[in-house]
Amino acid sequence: MENYLVTRLGVALLCLGMAPAALAIDARVEGVEEELAENVEVYLDDLDASQYRPERLEAEVRRLSQEALRVYGYYSPQLRVRFDDAEAPTEVTVDIDPGAPVKIERLAFRLEGEAAEDRPFREAIEAYPQAEGDVLRHAPFDALRSRLARLALERGYFDWRFDERRMEIRPWANSARLSLTLDSGARHRFGEVSFSGQHIEADRLQNLVPFAEGAPYLASDVATLNQRLGETEWFGSVSVRPRLDAGIERLALPEAPLGLYHALDVEGEDPLPAPTPEPRLSRAALAAAGQLQGPAVPAVPIDVVVTPADRHQFEVGVGFATDVGPRTRFAWEQPWVNRYGHSLDHDLFISAPEQQFTGTYRMPLEDPLRDSYQLQYGLRNKDSEDTRALEASVEFGRRWKFDNDWEQLIYLRSTYEDFTQAGVSNQVVLLYPGVRWSRTRSRNPTFPTWGDRQQLTLQYSSEMWGSSAEFLRLNGDSQWIRMLGDANRFIGRVGVGAIATDDFADIPPSLRFFTGGDNSVRGYAYESLSPEDEDGELIGGEQRFVASLEAQRRLTGKWWLASFVDVGDAFTEWWPAELNTGAGLGVRWISPVGPIRLDIAHPFDAEDAFRIHFAIGPEF
């Protein structure tokens, strides 16, 4: 048996290897140009001459060519077909006289049912690109049919049908009559939204539903609900489905089974007469009755099935940047800690100049995605340039997210900082309120082709409530990314900051301003630009200004070349006499975690000839 199978397999492989390769015939089109010629070539592109006898091959070429011309309105062409070899052709030339085109004599598009008053349907018909008298093209008519059918499903007309759908061609008269009638029926409304599998309070989930029961059905609202549930990060999987099979037919009664005795055939005995079934409504009758007595507006219940996300999630990251050198990050996230959807995140960041541990406890309110309280706490140790600081802080705030994507955070922060700056040591306790507005928008977050980010923070501290220093601090940044064509990308940045205070010696390093580094003024070391004392040590600035313009050009594939100019400084009095400037070239490679950036920058106001900057990750 084994030998037999091996033999059969060998013969099959041999036959396969000897089979001639199928080659498409080359087609040349004469007599017509541009889209007509291109379409004929497309139709003939996969024609294999070896599959046809010579006379059958010519008929197939004619058939395909005529089909290709019809979609552009030419129904009476004259064709002359020539092959390079009558017996084994490899090339065909089709000489075409297209003749007179078919023109549209009448357009008759109608809407019936509730869709007749639904604006997107009317706009789809009004946007039809052809008018009576134009040369017929098939594509717009097919596109309109598809558009109306898609709108019917997207907007809840689940009983829709085309009462008329006809393209009547009269080649002898070179005319066409197009007729299309859509009967949408009644528009369905949203029914009850039911959740199953959830571990979060049902009221919290209902607040995420973007529609009210009884509202007109929209598929986009169903997608929005699915997206919102995913954004909470409470669930490992989310399934949102409209229930469209809950029709009246489900109430039709099944056939009544016979009793055990009447199901037996007992020889020699007369079986008992079968019981007379009680009158029942048939399936069709019950459906008809339901249509007479059913609700005027059909409802679509929405079934949501979710599974809980992993309660504990861990992430470890290792990286390198010239600002801080090797760095390690360990994150522990709890996307939900109770049935109210509270979450807890912890983050540990370690590098040579800075070590930081932070935690955030979030308490969502009525609208979980837009409204919440949050408690933040953290420890930070910093040893960089002329700064030595140990900081502990606690912050409690209220967050809102608005419809225009702006976020607002109002908070109260308490900070203890033990620091030494330029040889001067101090310990301060600060208690100050603040407000921060921010917005980030981008397309393709890993390597944005369009995007912008803005952030503005205001903070105020006063000795009246026990703070060690009185100050008003403002800090703002804005960044834009735009594309010009497919191969040119531009990035612009502007940042400003200022502190108004009479107690600058009591302002800790975390609130003073320093510039320089990968994301500031390239060509200078990390936070190496600020006012200096008499010994040349950095003391930090009361104001800052930075600006940058970068142009990128695609080299090939995922490789880009960058050129940039950065200016900026931290200073004591606005405006500085001069700004530090750095310029240079760089390369970008788009990795799965964001662009890998390597820059060589020349500082114009320092002794260094150049400085290398390296970083990994998206700009936003």
Coordinates of C-alpha atoms in Angstrom, one line a residue:
M1 CA 0.0 0.0 0.0
E2 CA 2.9 2.4 0.8
N3 CA 4.6 1.8 -2.5
Y4 CA 1.3 2.4 -4.3
L5 CA 0.8 5.8 -2.7
V6 CA 4.4 6.8 -3.4
T7 CA 4.0 5.8 -7.0
R8 CA 0.7 7.8 -7.4
L9 CA 2.3 10.8 -5.7
G10 CA 5.4 10.7 -8.0
V11 CA 3.2 10.5 -11.2
A12 CA 1.2 13.5 -10.0
L13 CA 4.2 15.6 -9.3
L14 CA 5.7 14.6 -12.7
C15 CA 2.6 15.6 -14.5
L16 CA 2.4 18.9 -12.6
G17 CA 6.0 19.7 -13.5
M18 CA 5.4 18.9 -17.2
A19 CA 2.2 21.1 -17.4
P20 CA 2.8 24.2 -19.5
A21 CA 2.6 27.5 -17.7
A22 CA -0.4 29.6 -18.5
L23 CA 0.5 32.8 -20.2
A24 CA -1.8 35.7 -20.8
I25 CA -1.9 37.0 -24.4
D26 CA -0.5 40.5 -25.0
A27 CA -3.1 42.9 -26.2
R28 CA -2.7 46.1 -28.3
V29 CA -5.6 48.5 -28.7
E30 CA -5.9 50.9 -31.7
G31 CA -8.6 53.4 -32.7
V32 CA -9.4 54.5 -29.2
E33 CA -7.3 56.2 -26.5
E34 CA -7.0 56.8 -22.7
E35 CA -9.7 55.2 -20.6
L36 CA -11.4 53.3 -23.4
A37 CA -8.1 51.7 -24.5
E38 CA -7.0 51.1 -20.9
N39 CA -10.3 49.4 -20.0
V40 CA -10.1 47.1 -23.0
E41 CA -6.6 46.1 -22.1
V42 CA -7.7 45.4 -18.5
Y43 CA -10.5 43.1 -19.7
L44 CA -8.0 41.2 -22.0
D45 CA -5.2 41.1 -19.5
D46 CA -5.9 37.6 -18.1
L47 CA -7.0 36.0 -21.3
D48 CA -5.1 32.7 -21.8
A49 CA -4.9 31.9 -25.6
S50 CA -3.9 28.3 -24.9
Q51 CA -7.4 27.6 -23.5
Y52 CA -9.2 28.3 -26.7
R53 CA -9.4 27.2 -30.3
P54 CA -8.4 29.9 -32.8
E55 CA -12.0 30.7 -33.8
R56 CA -13.2 30.6 -30.2
L57 CA -10.4 32.8 -29.1
E58 CA -11.4 35.6 -31.6
A59 CA -15.0 35.4 -30.3
E60 CA -13.8 35.7 -26.7
V61 CA -11.6 38.7 -27.6
R62 CA -14.6 40.4 -29.2
R63 CA -16.9 39.6 -26.3
L64 CA -14.5 41.0 -23.7
S65 CA -13.8 44.1 -25.8
Q66 CA -17.5 44.8 -26.2
E67 CA -18.0 44.5 -22.5
A68 CA -15.2 46.9 -21.8
L69 CA -16.6 49.5 -24.1
R70 CA -20.2 49.2 -22.9
V71 CA -19.4 50.5 -19.4
Y72 CA -18.4 53.7 -21.1
G73 CA -21.6 53.9 -23.2
Y74 CA -20.4 52.4 -26.5
Y75 CA -22.8 49.6 -27.5
S76 CA -22.3 49.4 -31.3
P77 CA -18.5 49.3 -31.9
Q78 CA -16.9 47.8 -35.0
L79 CA -14.0 45.5 -34.1
R80 CA -11.1 44.2 -36.2
V81 CA -9.1 41.5 -34.5
R82 CA -5.6 40.4 -35.6
F83 CA -3.4 37.7 -34.1
D84 CA 0.4 37.5 -34.6
D85 CA 0.1 33.8 -35.2
A86 CA -3.1 32.1 -36.2
E87 CA -2.2 28.7 -34.6
A88 CA -0.3 29.7 -31.5
P89 CA -1.0 33.4 -30.9
T90 CA 0.9 35.4 -28.3
E91 CA -0.3 38.9 -29.2
V92 CA -3.6 40.3 -30.4
T93 CA -4.3 43.7 -31.9
V94 CA -7.8 45.1 -31.6
D95 CA -8.7 47.9 -33.9
I96 CA -11.8 49.6 -32.6
D97 CA -14.2 52.0 -34.2
P98 CA -16.4 52.8 -31.2
G99 CA -19.3 54.3 -33.1
A100 CA -21.8 56.7 -31.6
P101 CA -22.2 56.5 -27.9
V102 CA -25.4 55.8 -26.0
K103 CA -26.7 58.9 -24.3
I104 CA -29.0 59.2 -21.3
E105 CA -32.6 60.0 -22.5
R106 CA -34.3 59.8 -19.1
L107 CA -33.3 59.6 -15.4
A108 CA -36.0 58.5 -13.0
F109 CA -34.8 58.2 -9.4
R110 CA -37.3 58.0 -6.6
L111 CA -37.5 57.5 -2.9
E112 CA -40.4 55.9 -1.1
G113 CA -41.0 55.3 2.5
E114 CA -39.4 57.3 5.3
A115 CA -36.2 57.7 3.4
A116 CA -37.9 60.2 1.2
E117 CA -37.6 62.7 4.0
D118 CA -34.1 61.6 5.1
R119 CA -31.5 64.1 3.9
P120 CA -28.6 61.8 3.2
F121 CA -30.7 59.8 0.7
R122 CA -31.8 63.0 -1.1
E123 CA -28.2 64.2 -1.2
A124 CA -27.0 61.0 -2.7
I125 CA -29.5 61.3 -5.6
E126 CA -28.9 65.0 -6.0
A127 CA -25.1 64.3 -6.2
Y128 CA -25.6 61.9 -9.2
P129 CA -22.8 63.1 -11.5
Q130 CA -24.7 62.6 -14.9
A131 CA -27.6 64.4 -16.4
E132 CA -30.0 63.7 -19.3
G133 CA -28.1 64.1 -22.6
D134 CA -24.7 62.9 -21.1
V135 CA -22.9 59.9 -22.5
L136 CA -24.0 56.8 -20.4
R137 CA -21.5 55.4 -18.0
H138 CA -22.3 52.4 -15.9
A139 CA -20.2 53.2 -12.9
P140 CA -22.2 56.1 -11.5
F141 CA -25.4 54.1 -11.6
D142 CA -23.9 51.1 -9.9
A143 CA -22.3 53.5 -7.3
L144 CA -25.7 55.1 -6.6
R145 CA -27.3 51.7 -6.1
S146 CA -24.6 50.7 -3.6
R147 CA -24.7 54.0 -1.9
L148 CA -28.5 53.9 -1.3
A149 CA -28.3 50.2 -0.1
R150 CA -25.5 51.1 2.3
L151 CA -27.4 54.2 3.6
A152 CA -30.4 52.0 4.2
L153 CA -28.4 49.6 6.4
E154 CA -26.5 52.4 8.2
R155 CA -29.6 54.4 9.0
G156 CA -31.9 51.6 10.2
Y157 CA -34.1 50.9 7.1
F158 CA -33.8 47.1 7.5
D159 CA -36.9 46.4 5.3
W160 CA -35.6 48.3 2.3
R161 CA -35.9 47.0 -1.2
F162 CA -35.6 48.3 -4.8
D163 CA -39.0 48.3 -6.4
E164 CA -37.4 49.3 -9.6
R165 CA -33.8 49.0 -10.7
R166 CA -33.4 49.1 -14.4
M167 CA -30.9 50.3 -17.0
E168 CA -32.8 50.2 -20.3
I169 CA -30.4 50.5 -23.3
R170 CA -31.7 51.1 -26.8
P171 CA -28.6 50.7 -29.0
W172 CA -30.6 51.3 -32.3
A173 CA -31.5 54.7 -30.9
N174 CA -28.3 55.4 -29.0
S175 CA -30.3 56.1 -25.9
A176 CA -30.7 54.8 -22.3
R177 CA -33.3 55.2 -19.7
L178 CA -32.2 54.7 -16.1
S179 CA -34.8 53.9 -13.4
L180 CA -34.2 53.4 -9.7
T181 CA -36.8 53.3 -7.0
L182 CA -35.9 52.6 -3.4
D183 CA -38.7 51.8 -1.0
S184 CA -37.1 52.1 2.4
G185 CA -40.0 51.1 4.6
A186 CA -40.1 52.4 8.2
R187 CA -37.0 53.5 9.9
H188 CA -36.1 51.3 12.9
R189 CA -35.5 52.9 16.3
F190 CA -33.0 51.9 19.0
G191 CA -34.5 49.5 21.5
E192 CA -33.2 48.6 25.0
V193 CA -29.5 48.2 25.5
S194 CA -28.7 45.1 27.5
F195 CA -25.3 44.2 29.0
S196 CA -24.0 40.8 29.9
G197 CA -20.7 39.6 31.3
Q198 CA -19.9 43.0 32.9
H199 CA -18.2 43.5 36.2
I200 CA -18.8 47.2 36.3
E201 CA -22.0 48.8 37.6
A202 CA -24.7 48.8 34.8
D203 CA -25.4 52.5 35.4
R204 CA -21.8 53.4 34.6
L205 CA -22.1 51.5 31.3
Q206 CA -25.4 53.0 30.4
N207 CA -23.9 56.4 30.7
L208 CA -21.6 55.5 27.8
V209 CA -24.5 54.8 25.4
P210 CA -24.5 57.7 22.9
F211 CA -28.2 57.3 22.0
A212 CA -31.6 57.2 23.8
E213 CA -34.1 54.4 23.5
G214 CA -36.5 55.3 20.7
A215 CA -33.9 57.4 18.8
P216 CA -33.5 56.7 15.1
Y217 CA -31.1 53.9 14.4
L218 CA -27.6 54.8 13.3
A219 CA -24.8 52.2 12.7
S220 CA -22.3 54.9 13.6
D221 CA -23.8 55.2 17.1
V222 CA -23.4 51.4 17.5
A223 CA -19.7 51.8 16.5
T224 CA -19.3 54.8 18.9
L225 CA -20.7 52.7 21.8
N226 CA -18.2 49.9 21.0
Q227 CA -15.4 52.5 20.8
R228 CA -16.3 54.1 24.2
L229 CA -16.5 50.7 25.9
G230 CA -13.0 49.9 24.6
E231 CA -11.6 53.3 25.7
T232 CA -12.5 52.6 29.3
E233 CA -9.9 49.8 29.3
W234 CA -12.2 47.9 31.7
F235 CA -12.8 45.0 29.3
G236 CA -10.7 42.4 27.5
S237 CA -13.3 42.0 24.7
V238 CA -16.3 44.0 23.6
S239 CA -19.1 42.8 21.3
V240 CA -21.9 45.3 20.4
R241 CA -24.6 43.9 18.1
P242 CA -28.0 45.0 17.0
R243 CA -30.6 42.2 17.5
L244 CA -32.4 42.1 14.1
D245 CA -33.9 38.6 14.3
A246 CA -36.6 39.3 17.0
G247 CA -39.5 39.3 14.6
I248 CA -43.1 38.4 15.2
E249 CA -42.5 35.0 13.4
R250 CA -40.7 33.8 16.5
L251 CA -44.2 33.5 18.2
A252 CA -45.5 31.0 15.6
L253 CA -46.3 27.7 17.3
P254 CA -44.5 24.5 16.3
E255 CA -46.3 21.4 15.2
A256 CA -47.9 19.5 18.1
P257 CA -46.3 16.1 18.6
L258 CA -48.5 13.0 18.8
G259 CA -48.9 11.1 22.1
L260 CA -46.8 8.0 22.7
Y261 CA -49.7 5.6 22.1
H262 CA -50.9 7.2 18.8
A263 CA -47.3 7.1 17.6
L264 CA -47.4 3.2 17.7
D265 CA -48.8 0.9 15.0
V266 CA -50.3 -2.0 17.0
E267 CA -51.2 -5.0 14.8
G268 CA -54.7 -6.3 15.1
E269 CA -56.0 -3.5 17.1
D270 CA -57.8 -0.4 15.9
P271 CA -55.8 2.6 17.1
L272 CA -57.6 5.2 19.0
P273 CA -58.7 8.1 17.0
A274 CA -56.1 10.9 17.0
P275 CA -57.2 13.8 19.2
T276 CA -58.6 16.8 17.3
P277 CA -56.1 19.6 17.7
E278 CA -57.4 22.8 19.0
P279 CA -57.5 25.7 16.5
R280 CA -54.2 27.4 16.1
L281 CA -52.9 30.3 14.1
S282 CA -50.6 29.5 11.3
R283 CA -47.2 31.1 11.0
A284 CA -48.3 33.3 8.1
A285 CA -51.5 34.3 9.8
L286 CA -49.8 35.2 13.0
A287 CA -47.2 37.3 11.1
A288 CA -50.0 39.1 9.3
A289 CA -51.8 39.7 12.6
G290 CA -48.6 41.0 14.1
Q291 CA -48.3 43.5 11.3
L292 CA -51.8 44.8 11.9
Q293 CA -51.4 45.1 15.7
G294 CA -47.6 45.6 16.0
P295 CA -45.9 48.8 16.9
A296 CA -45.8 51.5 14.2
V297 CA -42.1 52.0 14.7
P298 CA -39.9 48.8 14.8
A299 CA -37.3 48.7 17.5
V300 CA -33.8 47.2 17.4
P301 CA -32.5 46.0 20.8
I302 CA -28.8 46.3 21.3
D303 CA -26.9 43.4 22.9
V304 CA -23.6 44.1 24.5
V305 CA -21.4 41.2 25.6
V306 CA -18.1 42.1 27.5
T307 CA -15.4 40.2 29.3
P308 CA -13.3 41.8 32.1
A309 CA -9.8 43.0 31.3
D310 CA -6.9 41.5 33.2
R311 CA -7.0 43.1 36.6
H312 CA -3.2 43.4 36.8
Q313 CA -1.1 44.4 33.8
F314 CA 2.7 44.8 33.7
E315 CA 5.0 46.4 31.2
V316 CA 8.8 46.7 31.2
G317 CA 10.7 49.0 28.8
V318 CA 14.4 49.6 28.2
G319 CA 15.7 52.5 26.1
F320 CA 18.4 55.0 25.5
A321 CA 18.5 58.8 24.9
T322 CA 21.4 61.2 24.9
D323 CA 19.6 63.4 27.4
V324 CA 19.5 60.7 30.2
G325 CA 21.5 57.8 28.8
P326 CA 20.2 54.2 29.4
R327 CA 16.8 54.2 31.0
T328 CA 14.4 51.6 32.3
R329 CA 10.7 51.8 32.9
F330 CA 8.4 49.4 34.9
A331 CA 4.7 50.0 34.8
W332 CA 2.0 48.2 36.8
E333 CA -1.6 49.0 35.7
Q334 CA -4.9 48.0 37.2
P335 CA -7.5 49.1 34.7
W336 CA -10.3 48.4 37.3
V337 CA -10.1 47.9 41.0
N338 CA -13.8 47.8 41.9
R339 CA -17.3 47.7 40.4
Y340 CA -17.3 51.5 40.0
G341 CA -14.5 51.4 37.4
H342 CA -11.8 53.0 39.5
S343 CA -8.3 52.4 38.2
L344 CA -4.8 52.5 39.6
D345 CA -1.5 52.9 37.8
H346 CA 2.1 52.9 39.1
D347 CA 5.2 53.8 37.1
L348 CA 8.9 53.5 38.0
F349 CA 11.4 55.3 35.8
I350 CA 15.2 54.9 36.3
S351 CA 18.0 56.6 34.5
A352 CA 21.4 57.9 35.6
P353 CA 20.4 61.5 36.3
E354 CA 16.8 60.9 37.5
Q355 CA 14.8 58.2 39.3
Q356 CA 11.1 58.6 39.6
F357 CA 8.1 56.7 41.1
T358 CA 4.6 57.9 40.4
G359 CA 1.1 56.6 41.0
T360 CA -2.4 57.7 39.8
Y361 CA -5.7 56.7 41.2
R362 CA -8.7 57.6 38.9
M363 CA -12.3 57.8 40.0
P364 CA -14.6 58.2 37.0
L365 CA -17.9 60.1 37.5
E366 CA -21.1 60.1 35.6
D367 CA -19.5 60.2 32.2
P368 CA -16.5 57.9 32.8
L369 CA -14.5 59.0 29.7
R370 CA -15.0 62.7 30.2
D371 CA -15.4 63.4 33.9
S372 CA -13.3 62.0 36.7
Y373 CA -11.4 62.8 39.9
Q374 CA -7.7 61.7 40.1
L375 CA -5.2 61.4 42.9
Q376 CA -1.5 61.5 42.0
Y377 CA 1.5 60.9 44.2
G378 CA 5.2 60.5 43.6
L379 CA 8.8 60.6 44.6
R380 CA 11.7 61.9 42.4
N381 CA 15.4 62.0 42.9
K382 CA 17.4 64.2 40.4
D383 CA 21.2 64.6 40.0
S384 CA 21.9 66.5 36.8
E385 CA 24.4 69.3 36.0
D386 CA 24.3 71.6 39.1
T387 CA 21.0 70.3 40.4
R388 CA 20.5 67.9 43.3
A389 CA 16.9 67.5 44.4
L390 CA 14.7 65.0 46.3
E391 CA 11.0 65.7 45.8
A392 CA 7.8 64.2 47.2
S393 CA 4.3 65.4 46.0
V394 CA 0.6 64.7 46.2
E395 CA -2.0 66.1 43.9
F396 CA -5.7 65.9 43.8
G397 CA -7.7 67.1 40.8
R398 CA -10.8 67.1 38.7
R399 CA -10.6 66.4 35.0
W400 CA -13.0 67.3 32.2
K401 CA -12.8 66.4 28.5
F402 CA -14.9 68.6 26.2
D403 CA -16.4 67.9 22.8
N404 CA -13.7 69.9 21.0
D405 CA -11.0 67.4 22.5
W406 CA -9.6 69.9 25.0
E407 CA -9.0 68.6 28.5
Q408 CA -9.2 70.7 31.6
L409 CA -7.6 69.7 34.9
I410 CA -8.1 71.7 38.1
Y411 CA -5.9 70.5 41.0
L412 CA -4.4 71.2 44.3
R413 CA -0.8 70.1 44.7
S414 CA 1.4 69.7 47.8
T415 CA 5.2 69.4 47.3
Y416 CA 8.1 68.9 49.6
E417 CA 11.5 69.4 48.0
D418 CA 15.0 69.2 49.5
F419 CA 17.4 70.6 46.9
T420 CA 20.8 72.1 46.2
Q421 CA 21.1 74.3 43.2
A422 CA 24.4 75.9 42.3
G423 CA 25.8 75.1 45.7
V424 CA 22.8 76.7 47.6
S425 CA 20.7 74.3 49.6
N426 CA 17.1 74.7 50.7
Q427 CA 14.0 72.9 51.9
V428 CA 10.6 74.0 50.9
V429 CA 7.0 73.0 51.4
L430 CA 4.6 74.3 48.7
L431 CA 0.8 74.1 48.6
Y432 CA -0.6 75.6 45.4
P433 CA -3.6 75.2 43.1
G434 CA -3.3 74.9 39.4
V435 CA -5.2 74.5 36.1
R436 CA -4.0 72.9 33.0
W437 CA -5.6 72.9 29.5
S438 CA -4.3 70.4 26.9
R439 CA -5.2 68.9 23.6
T440 CA -3.5 66.3 21.4
R441 CA -4.7 65.4 17.9
S442 CA -3.0 63.1 15.4
R443 CA -3.4 60.8 12.5
N444 CA -1.4 57.7 12.7
P445 CA -0.1 58.1 16.3
T446 CA 3.1 56.0 15.7
F447 CA 4.3 58.4 12.9
P448 CA 1.8 61.2 12.6
T449 CA 1.2 62.6 9.1
W450 CA -0.9 65.3 10.7
G451 CA -1.3 66.5 14.3
D452 CA -0.9 69.1 16.9
R453 CA -0.4 69.3 20.6
Q454 CA -1.1 72.2 22.9
Q455 CA -0.7 72.6 26.7
L456 CA -1.0 75.6 29.0
T457 CA -0.5 75.5 32.8
L458 CA -1.2 78.2 35.4
Q459 CA -0.1 77.7 39.1
Y460 CA -0.3 80.0 42.0
S461 CA 1.2 79.7 45.5
S462 CA 0.8 82.0 48.5
E463 CA 2.4 82.3 51.9
M464 CA -1.1 83.0 53.2
W465 CA -1.9 79.3 53.4
G466 CA 1.5 78.1 54.5
S467 CA 3.6 77.8 51.3
S468 CA 7.3 78.6 51.6
A469 CA 7.1 80.8 48.5
E470 CA 4.6 83.1 46.8
F471 CA 4.6 82.9 43.0
L472 CA 2.5 82.9 39.8
R473 CA 3.8 80.5 37.2
L474 CA 2.8 80.1 33.6
N475 CA 4.1 77.4 31.2
G476 CA 2.9 76.7 27.6
D477 CA 3.9 74.5 24.7
S478 CA 2.6 74.0 21.2
Q479 CA 3.7 71.6 18.5
W480 CA 2.5 71.0 14.9
I481 CA 3.1 68.3 12.3
R482 CA 2.0 68.7 8.7
M483 CA 2.6 66.9 5.4
L484 CA 3.2 68.4 2.0
G485 CA 2.5 65.7 -0.5
D486 CA 3.6 62.2 0.4
A487 CA 7.3 62.8 0.9
N488 CA 7.6 66.1 2.8
R489 CA 6.9 66.4 6.5
F490 CA 7.3 69.5 8.7
I491 CA 7.4 69.9 12.5
G492 CA 7.2 73.1 14.4
R493 CA 7.5 73.8 18.1
V494 CA 7.1 76.9 20.4
G495 CA 7.4 77.0 24.2
V496 CA 7.2 79.8 26.7
G497 CA 7.3 80.0 30.5
A498 CA 7.5 82.6 33.2
I499 CA 7.5 82.9 37.0
A500 CA 6.5 86.0 38.8
T501 CA 7.9 85.9 42.4
D502 CA 9.9 87.8 44.9
D503 CA 11.1 84.6 46.6
F504 CA 13.1 83.0 43.8
A505 CA 15.6 81.4 46.2
D506 CA 12.6 79.4 47.6
I507 CA 11.5 78.2 44.1
P508 CA 12.6 74.6 43.8
P509 CA 14.4 73.3 40.7
S510 CA 11.3 71.4 39.5
L511 CA 9.6 74.8 39.0
R512 CA 12.6 76.8 37.6
F513 CA 13.3 76.8 33.8
F514 CA 16.1 75.0 32.0
T515 CA 16.5 74.4 28.3
G516 CA 18.7 72.3 26.0
G517 CA 18.6 68.7 25.0
D518 CA 16.8 66.3 22.6
N519 CA 13.4 67.9 22.8
S520 CA 14.5 71.5 23.4
V521 CA 17.6 73.1 21.8
R522 CA 19.6 70.4 20.1
G523 CA 23.4 71.0 20.0
Y524 CA 23.4 71.6 23.8
A525 CA 23.4 69.1 26.7
Y526 CA 20.2 68.3 28.6
E527 CA 19.0 71.3 30.7
S528 CA 22.4 73.0 30.3
L529 CA 21.1 76.4 29.3
S530 CA 20.0 78.8 32.1
P531 CA 21.4 81.8 33.9
E532 CA 24.6 81.2 35.9
D533 CA 26.0 82.4 39.1
E534 CA 29.4 84.0 39.6
D535 CA 31.1 80.6 39.5
G536 CA 29.5 79.6 36.3
E537 CA 27.0 77.2 37.9
L538 CA 23.4 77.0 36.6
I539 CA 20.8 78.6 38.8
G540 CA 17.7 78.2 36.6
G541 CA 15.7 80.8 34.9
E542 CA 12.5 82.8 35.7
Q543 CA 11.5 82.7 32.0
R544 CA 12.1 80.5 29.0
F545 CA 11.6 80.6 25.3
V546 CA 12.2 77.8 22.8
A547 CA 11.3 77.4 19.1
S548 CA 12.1 74.8 16.5
L549 CA 11.5 74.2 12.8
E550 CA 12.3 70.8 11.2
A551 CA 11.8 69.7 7.6
Q552 CA 11.9 66.0 6.7
R553 CA 12.1 64.3 3.3
R554 CA 11.4 60.7 2.6
L555 CA 14.5 58.9 1.2
T556 CA 13.0 55.5 0.6
G557 CA 10.5 53.3 2.4
K558 CA 10.6 54.0 6.1
W559 CA 13.8 56.1 5.9
W560 CA 13.6 59.9 6.2
L561 CA 16.2 62.7 6.1
A562 CA 15.7 65.7 8.5
S563 CA 17.2 69.2 8.8
F564 CA 16.4 71.5 11.7
V565 CA 17.0 74.8 13.4
D566 CA 16.4 75.2 17.2
V567 CA 16.6 78.4 19.2
G568 CA 15.9 79.1 22.9
D569 CA 17.2 79.8 26.4
A570 CA 16.2 80.2 30.0
F571 CA 16.8 83.7 31.4
T572 CA 16.1 86.1 34.3
E573 CA 14.6 89.1 32.5
W574 CA 12.4 89.1 29.5
W575 CA 13.6 89.4 26.6
P576 CA 17.2 88.0 26.5
A577 CA 19.9 89.9 24.6
E578 CA 20.4 86.8 22.4
L579 CA 19.1 83.2 22.1
N580 CA 21.2 80.1 21.8
T581 CA 20.9 78.5 18.4
G582 CA 21.6 74.9 17.2
A583 CA 21.1 73.5 13.7
G584 CA 21.9 70.2 12.1
L585 CA 20.9 67.1 10.1
G586 CA 19.3 63.8 11.1
V587 CA 17.8 60.6 9.9
R588 CA 14.6 58.9 10.9
W589 CA 13.6 55.3 10.7
I590 CA 9.9 54.4 11.3
S591 CA 9.9 51.5 13.7
P592 CA 6.8 49.7 15.2
V593 CA 7.2 51.8 18.4
G594 CA 7.7 55.1 16.6
P595 CA 10.5 56.8 14.8
I596 CA 14.1 56.2 15.8
R597 CA 15.8 59.6 15.6
L598 CA 19.5 60.3 15.2
D599 CA 20.6 63.9 14.9
I600 CA 23.9 65.6 14.6
A601 CA 23.6 69.3 15.7
H602 CA 26.0 72.1 15.7
P603 CA 25.7 74.7 18.6
F604 CA 26.5 78.2 17.4
D605 CA 27.0 79.6 20.9
A606 CA 29.2 76.9 22.5
E607 CA 32.7 75.6 22.1
D608 CA 31.5 72.1 21.0
A609 CA 31.8 71.5 17.2
F610 CA 28.7 69.2 17.2
R611 CA 26.6 67.0 19.5
I612 CA 24.8 63.8 18.7
H613 CA 21.2 63.3 19.8
F614 CA 19.5 59.9 19.8
A615 CA 15.9 59.1 20.8
I616 CA 13.2 56.5 20.2
G617 CA 9.4 57.1 20.2
P618 CA 6.7 59.3 18.6
E619 CA 6.9 63.0 18.8
F620 CA 3.6 63.3 20.7

